[in-house]
Amino acid sequence: MPDDDALYDVRERTKNPEHASVDDVVELVLERAQHPPAEHRDAHLDEMMATVVDRYGIGPVQTVIHRVLVDHYPFRTATHDLEMRNVDGVRIGTAAGQFLTELNEQSDG
């Protein structure tokens, strides 16, 4: 079970209103999956998430993001009982962590 130290600086874990929430991360994932920005440093993540969202739909993707960022699930097991390949959990977890970092950097700037 998760410990008290926040693995990710996500509002639901830290209770800090300045940290991005899971909903902010999911919103950015969807936005980038639908409209990837040109010449973006993480364009490969945007394309990967577009494929994953198209394959599974937003519900399971959102569940994996919550499990990874808030519930401290390992990426591969965050897909448990979602009829999703474990490797896609790794993809979602990787992208979610990066997008969270990006959102938190924007709020700091």
mmCIF file of N, CA and C in Angstrom:
data_model
loop_
_atom_site.group_PDB
_atom_site.id
_atom_site.type_symbol
_atom_site.label_atom_id
_atom_site.label_comp_id
_atom_site.label_asym_id
_atom_site.label_seq_id
_atom_site.Cartn_x
_atom_site.Cartn_y
_atom_site.Cartn_z
ATOM 1 N N MET A 1 0.849 -1.184 0.000
ATOM 2 C CA MET A 1 0.000 0.000 0.000
ATOM 3 C C MET A 1 0.893 1.245 0.000
ATOM 4 N N PRO A 2 0.382 2.367 -0.505
ATOM 5 C CA PRO A 2 1.202 3.568 -0.592
ATOM 6 C C PRO A 2 1.650 4.067 0.780
ATOM 7 N N ASP A 3 2.814 4.711 0.788
ATOM 8 C CA ASP A 3 3.279 5.315 2.034
ATOM 9 C C ASP A 3 2.831 6.781 2.069
ATOM 10 N N ASP A 4 3.202 7.502 3.114
ATOM 11 C CA ASP A 4 2.750 8.879 3.278
ATOM 12 C C ASP A 4 3.557 9.883 2.460
ATOM 13 N N ASP A 5 4.717 9.476 1.946
ATOM 14 C CA ASP A 5 5.526 10.374 1.128
ATOM 15 C C ASP A 5 4.973 10.393 -0.285
ATOM 16 N N ALA A 6 4.716 11.585 -0.793
ATOM 17 C CA ALA A 6 4.153 11.710 -2.136
ATOM 18 C C ALA A 6 5.184 11.316 -3.177
ATOM 19 N N LEU A 7 4.838 10.343 -3.988
ATOM 20 C CA LEU A 7 5.702 9.936 -5.080
ATOM 21 C C LEU A 7 5.630 10.983 -6.191
ATOM 22 N N TYR A 8 4.440 11.480 -6.443
ATOM 23 C CA TYR A 8 4.211 12.514 -7.452
ATOM 24 C C TYR A 8 3.611 13.733 -6.770
ATOM 25 N N ASP A 9 3.995 14.904 -7.260
ATOM 26 C CA ASP A 9 3.421 16.138 -6.726
ATOM 27 C C ASP A 9 2.091 16.411 -7.420
ATOM 28 N N VAL A 10 1.118 15.598 -7.079
ATOM 29 C CA VAL A 10 -0.236 15.734 -7.619
ATOM 30 C C VAL A 10 -1.148 16.133 -6.463
ATOM 31 N N ARG A 11 -2.043 17.051 -6.729
ATOM 32 C CA ARG A 11 -2.885 17.651 -5.677
ATOM 33 C C ARG A 11 -3.568 16.609 -4.800
ATOM 34 N N GLU A 12 -4.058 15.526 -5.381
ATOM 35 C CA GLU A 12 -4.779 14.519 -4.608
ATOM 36 C C GLU A 12 -3.893 13.819 -3.587
ATOM 37 N N ARG A 13 -2.586 13.829 -3.796
ATOM 38 C CA ARG A 13 -1.668 13.215 -2.830
ATOM 39 C C ARG A 13 -1.083 14.248 -1.876
ATOM 40 N N THR A 14 -0.715 15.402 -2.393
ATOM 41 C CA THR A 14 -0.014 16.388 -1.569
ATOM 42 C C THR A 14 -0.961 17.316 -0.824
ATOM 43 N N LYS A 15 -2.193 17.421 -1.303
ATOM 44 C CA LYS A 15 -3.192 18.370 -0.762
ATOM 45 C C LYS A 15 -2.764 19.819 -0.985
ATOM 46 N N ASN A 16 -1.779 20.041 -1.843
ATOM 47 C CA ASN A 16 -1.297 21.385 -2.162
ATOM 48 C C ASN A 16 -2.080 21.900 -3.364
ATOM 49 N N PRO A 17 -2.869 22.975 -3.193
ATOM 50 C CA PRO A 17 -3.680 23.484 -4.306
ATOM 51 C C PRO A 17 -2.860 24.024 -5.477
ATOM 52 N N GLU A 18 -1.570 24.253 -5.256
ATOM 53 C CA GLU A 18 -0.728 24.732 -6.358
ATOM 54 C C GLU A 18 -0.260 23.596 -7.262
ATOM 55 N N HIS A 19 -0.395 22.362 -6.819
ATOM 56 C CA HIS A 19 -0.020 21.224 -7.650
ATOM 57 C C HIS A 19 -1.177 20.892 -8.590
ATOM 58 N N ALA A 20 -0.834 20.429 -9.773
ATOM 59 C CA ALA A 20 -1.845 20.015 -10.743
ATOM 60 C C ALA A 20 -2.619 18.822 -10.184
ATOM 61 N N SER A 21 -3.876 18.711 -10.584
ATOM 62 C CA SER A 21 -4.703 17.584 -10.159
ATOM 63 C C SER A 21 -4.678 16.497 -11.226
ATOM 64 N N VAL A 22 -5.177 15.335 -10.870
ATOM 65 C CA VAL A 22 -5.293 14.245 -11.827
ATOM 66 C C VAL A 22 -6.157 14.694 -13.004
ATOM 67 N N ASP A 23 -7.227 15.420 -12.723
ATOM 68 C CA ASP A 23 -8.095 15.905 -13.809
ATOM 69 C C ASP A 23 -7.333 16.815 -14.763
ATOM 70 N N ASP A 24 -6.417 17.636 -14.226
ATOM 71 C CA ASP A 24 -5.590 18.497 -15.092
ATOM 72 C C ASP A 24 -4.724 17.643 -16.010
ATOM 73 N N VAL A 25 -4.156 16.577 -15.464
ATOM 74 C CA VAL A 25 -3.294 15.691 -16.257
ATOM 75 C C VAL A 25 -4.125 14.999 -17.336
ATOM 76 N N VAL A 26 -5.281 14.476 -16.958
ATOM 77 C CA VAL A 26 -6.143 13.789 -17.928
ATOM 78 C C VAL A 26 -6.561 14.762 -19.028
ATOM 79 N N GLU A 27 -6.916 15.984 -18.650
ATOM 80 C CA GLU A 27 -7.312 16.995 -19.632
ATOM 81 C C GLU A 27 -6.180 17.276 -20.621
ATOM 82 N N LEU A 28 -4.954 17.385 -20.111
ATOM 83 C CA LEU A 28 -3.812 17.636 -20.988
ATOM 84 C C LEU A 28 -3.544 16.424 -21.883
ATOM 85 N N VAL A 29 -3.671 15.225 -21.349
ATOM 86 C CA VAL A 29 -3.500 14.013 -22.155
ATOM 87 C C VAL A 29 -4.487 14.026 -23.321
ATOM 88 N N LEU A 30 -5.748 14.310 -23.029
ATOM 89 C CA LEU A 30 -6.772 14.325 -24.082
ATOM 90 C C LEU A 30 -6.522 15.437 -25.097
ATOM 91 N N GLU A 31 -6.182 16.607 -24.593
ATOM 92 C CA GLU A 31 -5.922 17.736 -25.481
ATOM 93 C C GLU A 31 -4.768 17.415 -26.433
ATOM 94 N N ARG A 32 -3.687 16.898 -25.888
ATOM 95 C CA ARG A 32 -2.519 16.588 -26.711
ATOM 96 C C ARG A 32 -2.782 15.400 -27.632
ATOM 97 N N ALA A 33 -3.579 14.444 -27.174
ATOM 98 C CA ALA A 33 -3.896 13.294 -28.019
ATOM 99 C C ALA A 33 -4.731 13.725 -29.224
ATOM 100 N N GLN A 34 -5.624 14.693 -29.011
ATOM 101 C CA GLN A 34 -6.496 15.163 -30.085
ATOM 102 C C GLN A 34 -5.824 16.214 -30.963
ATOM 103 N N HIS A 35 -5.000 17.058 -30.357
ATOM 104 C CA HIS A 35 -4.379 18.172 -31.078
ATOM 105 C C HIS A 35 -2.920 18.321 -30.660
ATOM 106 N N PRO A 36 -2.071 17.403 -31.098
ATOM 107 C CA PRO A 36 -0.660 17.500 -30.694
ATOM 108 C C PRO A 36 -0.029 18.797 -31.227
ATOM 109 N N PRO A 37 0.643 19.547 -30.362
ATOM 110 C CA PRO A 37 1.282 20.769 -30.828
ATOM 111 C C PRO A 37 2.476 20.458 -31.732
ATOM 112 N N ALA A 38 2.674 21.283 -32.718
ATOM 113 C CA ALA A 38 3.812 21.091 -33.627
ATOM 114 C C ALA A 38 5.101 21.438 -32.887
ATOM 115 N N GLU A 39 6.154 20.692 -33.205
ATOM 116 C CA GLU A 39 7.485 20.980 -32.667
ATOM 117 C C GLU A 39 7.530 20.970 -31.133
ATOM 118 N N HIS A 40 6.749 20.129 -30.508
ATOM 119 C CA HIS A 40 6.718 20.037 -29.049
ATOM 120 C C HIS A 40 7.786 19.050 -28.589
ATOM 121 N N ARG A 41 8.441 19.350 -27.472
ATOM 122 C CA ARG A 41 9.550 18.501 -27.007
ATOM 123 C C ARG A 41 9.099 17.083 -26.668
ATOM 124 N N ASP A 42 7.825 16.916 -26.295
ATOM 125 C CA ASP A 42 7.314 15.595 -25.947
ATOM 126 C C ASP A 42 6.312 15.086 -26.982
ATOM 127 N N ALA A 43 6.523 15.430 -28.247
ATOM 128 C CA ALA A 43 5.597 15.025 -29.304
ATOM 129 C C ALA A 43 5.442 13.503 -29.366
ATOM 130 N N HIS A 44 6.509 12.773 -29.070
ATOM 131 C CA HIS A 44 6.411 11.311 -29.081
ATOM 132 C C HIS A 44 5.426 10.807 -28.025
ATOM 133 N N LEU A 45 5.359 11.483 -26.874
ATOM 134 C CA LEU A 45 4.394 11.105 -25.840
ATOM 135 C C LEU A 45 2.972 11.429 -26.288
ATOM 136 N N ASP A 46 2.805 12.566 -26.968
ATOM 137 C CA ASP A 46 1.486 12.954 -27.468
ATOM 138 C C ASP A 46 0.959 11.911 -28.449
ATOM 139 N N GLU A 47 1.810 11.488 -29.367
ATOM 140 C CA GLU A 47 1.414 10.484 -30.357
ATOM 141 C C GLU A 47 1.102 9.150 -29.688
ATOM 142 N N MET A 48 1.925 8.771 -28.728
ATOM 143 C CA MET A 48 1.715 7.523 -28.011
ATOM 144 C C MET A 48 0.378 7.554 -27.273
ATOM 145 N N MET A 49 0.082 8.668 -26.627
ATOM 146 C CA MET A 49 -1.171 8.766 -25.882
ATOM 147 C C MET A 49 -2.381 8.808 -26.819
ATOM 148 N N ALA A 50 -2.228 9.403 -27.985
ATOM 149 C CA ALA A 50 -3.318 9.392 -28.971
ATOM 150 C C ALA A 50 -3.668 7.955 -29.340
ATOM 151 N N THR A 51 -2.652 7.132 -29.534
ATOM 152 C CA THR A 51 -2.863 5.724 -29.871
ATOM 153 C C THR A 51 -3.529 4.985 -28.719
ATOM 154 N N VAL A 52 -3.057 5.206 -27.503
ATOM 155 C CA VAL A 52 -3.586 4.499 -26.331
ATOM 156 C C VAL A 52 -5.028 4.926 -26.048
ATOM 157 N N VAL A 53 -5.320 6.224 -26.133
ATOM 158 C CA VAL A 53 -6.692 6.708 -25.901
ATOM 159 C C VAL A 53 -7.622 6.143 -26.969
ATOM 160 N N ASP A 54 -7.153 6.113 -28.213
ATOM 161 C CA ASP A 54 -7.963 5.561 -29.298
ATOM 162 C C ASP A 54 -8.236 4.075 -29.071
ATOM 163 N N ARG A 55 -7.244 3.358 -28.581
ATOM 164 C CA ARG A 55 -7.363 1.912 -28.380
ATOM 165 C C ARG A 55 -8.304 1.558 -27.226
ATOM 166 N N TYR A 56 -8.214 2.283 -26.111
ATOM 167 C CA TYR A 56 -8.940 1.879 -24.899
ATOM 168 C C TYR A 56 -10.058 2.833 -24.471
ATOM 169 N N GLY A 57 -10.041 4.051 -24.955
ATOM 170 C CA GLY A 57 -10.999 5.043 -24.496
ATOM 171 C C GLY A 57 -10.466 5.782 -23.279
ATOM 172 N N ILE A 58 -11.079 6.891 -22.957
ATOM 173 C CA ILE A 58 -10.566 7.746 -21.880
ATOM 174 C C ILE A 58 -10.793 7.131 -20.495
ATOM 175 N N GLY A 59 -11.862 6.394 -20.281
ATOM 176 C CA GLY A 59 -12.149 5.838 -18.954
ATOM 177 C C GLY A 59 -11.013 4.994 -18.394
ATOM 178 N N PRO A 60 -10.585 3.959 -19.115
ATOM 179 C CA PRO A 60 -9.476 3.147 -18.617
ATOM 180 C C PRO A 60 -8.164 3.930 -18.503
ATOM 181 N N VAL A 61 -7.921 4.831 -19.446
ATOM 182 C CA VAL A 61 -6.706 5.646 -19.383
ATOM 183 C C VAL A 61 -6.735 6.516 -18.130
ATOM 184 N N GLN A 62 -7.864 7.126 -17.861
ATOM 185 C CA GLN A 62 -8.013 7.961 -16.665
ATOM 186 C C GLN A 62 -7.810 7.130 -15.400
ATOM 187 N N THR A 63 -8.328 5.926 -15.382
ATOM 188 C CA THR A 63 -8.154 5.040 -14.225
ATOM 189 C C THR A 63 -6.683 4.737 -13.989
ATOM 190 N N VAL A 64 -5.956 4.423 -15.066
ATOM 191 C CA VAL A 64 -4.522 4.128 -14.930
ATOM 192 C C VAL A 64 -3.774 5.356 -14.419
ATOM 193 N N ILE A 65 -4.085 6.536 -14.959
ATOM 194 C CA ILE A 65 -3.423 7.763 -14.510
ATOM 195 C C ILE A 65 -3.658 7.978 -13.020
ATOM 196 N N HIS A 66 -4.875 7.805 -12.560
ATOM 197 C CA HIS A 66 -5.188 7.972 -11.133
ATOM 198 C C HIS A 66 -4.439 6.940 -10.297
ATOM 199 N N ARG A 67 -4.452 5.704 -10.743
ATOM 200 C CA ARG A 67 -3.765 4.647 -9.988
ATOM 201 C C ARG A 67 -2.272 4.928 -9.867
ATOM 202 N N VAL A 68 -1.674 5.423 -10.930
ATOM 203 C CA VAL A 68 -0.232 5.686 -10.919
ATOM 204 C C VAL A 68 0.093 6.915 -10.079
ATOM 205 N N LEU A 69 -0.586 8.032 -10.356
ATOM 206 C CA LEU A 69 -0.224 9.297 -9.714
ATOM 207 C C LEU A 69 -0.693 9.401 -8.265
ATOM 208 N N VAL A 70 -1.848 8.834 -7.958
ATOM 209 C CA VAL A 70 -2.423 9.006 -6.621
ATOM 210 C C VAL A 70 -2.266 7.758 -5.755
ATOM 211 N N ASP A 71 -2.601 6.615 -6.320
ATOM 212 C CA ASP A 71 -2.632 5.382 -5.524
ATOM 213 C C ASP A 71 -1.296 4.654 -5.471
ATOM 214 N N HIS A 72 -0.294 5.184 -6.183
ATOM 215 C CA HIS A 72 1.071 4.651 -6.137
ATOM 216 C C HIS A 72 1.179 3.233 -6.697
ATOM 217 N N TYR A 73 0.342 2.908 -7.675
ATOM 218 C CA TYR A 73 0.460 1.614 -8.353
ATOM 219 C C TYR A 73 1.694 1.635 -9.254
ATOM 220 N N PRO A 74 2.389 0.527 -9.377
ATOM 221 C CA PRO A 74 3.418 0.420 -10.410
ATOM 222 C C PRO A 74 2.749 0.508 -11.787
ATOM 223 N N PHE A 75 3.448 1.066 -12.753
ATOM 224 C CA PHE A 75 2.872 1.278 -14.083
ATOM 225 C C PHE A 75 2.237 0.010 -14.651
ATOM 226 N N ARG A 76 2.955 -1.097 -14.564
ATOM 227 C CA ARG A 76 2.472 -2.333 -15.195
ATOM 228 C C ARG A 76 1.244 -2.900 -14.514
ATOM 229 N N THR A 77 1.129 -2.761 -13.206
ATOM 230 C CA THR A 77 -0.037 -3.326 -12.523
ATOM 231 C C THR A 77 -1.204 -2.355 -12.457
ATOM 232 N N ALA A 78 -1.004 -1.123 -12.879
ATOM 233 C CA ALA A 78 -2.102 -0.145 -12.894
ATOM 234 C C ALA A 78 -3.178 -0.525 -13.905
ATOM 235 N N THR A 79 -2.870 -1.466 -14.785
ATOM 236 C CA THR A 79 -3.836 -1.910 -15.796
ATOM 237 C C THR A 79 -4.703 -3.068 -15.319
ATOM 238 N N HIS A 80 -4.468 -3.550 -14.105
ATOM 239 C CA HIS A 80 -5.190 -4.710 -13.576
ATOM 240 C C HIS A 80 -6.697 -4.551 -13.738
ATOM 241 N N ASP A 81 -7.343 -5.547 -14.243
ATOM 242 C CA ASP A 81 -8.789 -5.669 -14.487
ATOM 243 C C ASP A 81 -9.357 -4.622 -15.454
ATOM 244 N N LEU A 82 -8.523 -4.045 -16.308
ATOM 245 C CA LEU A 82 -8.990 -3.054 -17.288
ATOM 246 C C LEU A 82 -8.946 -3.566 -18.725
ATOM 247 N N GLU A 83 -8.599 -4.846 -18.926
ATOM 248 C CA GLU A 83 -8.460 -5.390 -20.280
ATOM 249 C C GLU A 83 -7.524 -4.526 -21.116
ATOM 250 N N MET A 84 -6.381 -4.232 -20.529
ATOM 251 C CA MET A 84 -5.373 -3.379 -21.150
ATOM 252 C C MET A 84 -4.030 -4.088 -21.020
ATOM 253 N N ARG A 85 -3.211 -3.965 -22.043
ATOM 254 C CA ARG A 85 -1.878 -4.559 -21.991
ATOM 255 C C ARG A 85 -1.019 -3.830 -20.957
ATOM 256 N N ASN A 86 -0.193 -4.590 -20.242
ATOM 257 C CA ASN A 86 0.681 -3.997 -19.229
ATOM 258 C C ASN A 86 1.605 -2.945 -19.815
ATOM 259 N N VAL A 87 2.098 -3.180 -21.024
ATOM 260 C CA VAL A 87 3.005 -2.223 -21.642
ATOM 261 C C VAL A 87 2.313 -0.871 -21.860
ATOM 262 N N ASP A 88 1.012 -0.898 -22.079
ATOM 263 C CA ASP A 88 0.297 0.367 -22.228
ATOM 264 C C ASP A 88 0.164 1.090 -20.885
ATOM 265 N N GLY A 89 0.158 0.356 -19.798
ATOM 266 C CA GLY A 89 0.213 0.983 -18.478
ATOM 267 C C GLY A 89 1.524 1.717 -18.283
ATOM 268 N N VAL A 90 2.597 1.122 -18.785
ATOM 269 C CA VAL A 90 3.910 1.776 -18.722
ATOM 270 C C VAL A 90 3.886 3.053 -19.561
ATOM 271 N N ARG A 91 3.312 2.966 -20.739
ATOM 272 C CA ARG A 91 3.217 4.150 -21.606
ATOM 273 C C ARG A 91 2.398 5.260 -20.949
ATOM 274 N N ILE A 92 1.259 4.902 -20.401
ATOM 275 C CA ILE A 92 0.389 5.892 -19.760
ATOM 276 C C ILE A 92 1.079 6.490 -18.541
ATOM 277 N N GLY A 93 1.675 5.656 -17.708
ATOM 278 C CA GLY A 93 2.358 6.147 -16.511
ATOM 279 C C GLY A 93 3.501 7.083 -16.838
ATOM 280 N N THR A 94 4.264 6.742 -17.868
ATOM 281 C CA THR A 94 5.382 7.582 -18.291
ATOM 282 C C THR A 94 4.879 8.942 -18.763
ATOM 283 N N ALA A 95 3.880 8.928 -19.612
ATOM 284 C CA ALA A 95 3.331 10.188 -20.131
ATOM 285 C C ALA A 95 2.689 11.003 -19.013
ATOM 286 N N ALA A 96 1.930 10.360 -18.140
ATOM 287 C CA ALA A 96 1.250 11.074 -17.061
ATOM 288 C C ALA A 96 2.251 11.761 -16.141
ATOM 289 N N GLY A 97 3.326 11.081 -15.808
ATOM 290 C CA GLY A 97 4.360 11.682 -14.960
ATOM 291 C C GLY A 97 4.983 12.899 -15.621
ATOM 292 N N GLN A 98 5.267 12.790 -16.910
ATOM 293 C CA GLN A 98 5.864 13.908 -17.640
ATOM 294 C C GLN A 98 4.882 15.083 -17.743
ATOM 295 N N PHE A 99 3.628 14.794 -18.048
ATOM 296 C CA PHE A 99 2.634 15.865 -18.176
ATOM 297 C C PHE A 99 2.391 16.544 -16.833
ATOM 298 N N LEU A 100 2.387 15.772 -15.755
ATOM 299 C CA LEU A 100 2.234 16.354 -14.418
ATOM 300 C C LEU A 100 3.387 17.303 -14.121
ATOM 301 N N THR A 101 4.593 16.867 -14.415
ATOM 302 C CA THR A 101 5.763 17.726 -14.201
ATOM 303 C C THR A 101 5.631 19.014 -15.003
ATOM 304 N N GLU A 102 5.213 18.895 -16.248
ATOM 305 C CA GLU A 102 5.031 20.068 -17.104
ATOM 306 C C GLU A 102 3.990 21.022 -16.521
ATOM 307 N N LEU A 103 2.866 20.493 -16.083
ATOM 308 C CA LEU A 103 1.808 21.337 -15.506
ATOM 309 C C LEU A 103 2.293 22.031 -14.238
ATOM 310 N N ASN A 104 3.006 21.308 -13.397
ATOM 311 C CA ASN A 104 3.497 21.914 -12.155
ATOM 312 C C ASN A 104 4.555 22.975 -12.444
ATOM 313 N N GLU A 105 5.384 22.775 -13.476
ATOM 314 C CA GLU A 105 6.369 23.795 -13.855
ATOM 315 C C GLU A 105 5.691 25.054 -14.370
ATOM 316 N N GLN A 106 4.593 24.889 -15.089
ATOM 317 C CA GLN A 106 3.836 26.041 -15.591
ATOM 318 C C GLN A 106 3.264 26.860 -14.442
ATOM 319 N N SER A 107 2.776 26.170 -13.415
ATOM 320 C CA SER A 107 2.175 26.888 -12.286
ATOM 321 C C SER A 107 3.247 27.574 -11.438
ATOM 322 N N ASP A 108 4.499 27.049 -11.484
ATOM 323 C CA ASP A 108 5.601 27.676 -10.753
ATOM 324 C C ASP A 108 6.142 28.909 -11.482
ATOM 325 N N GLY A 109 5.944 28.908 -12.806
ATOM 326 C CA GLY A 109 6.538 29.958 -13.625
ATOM 327 C C GLY A 109 5.770 31.199 -13.605
#
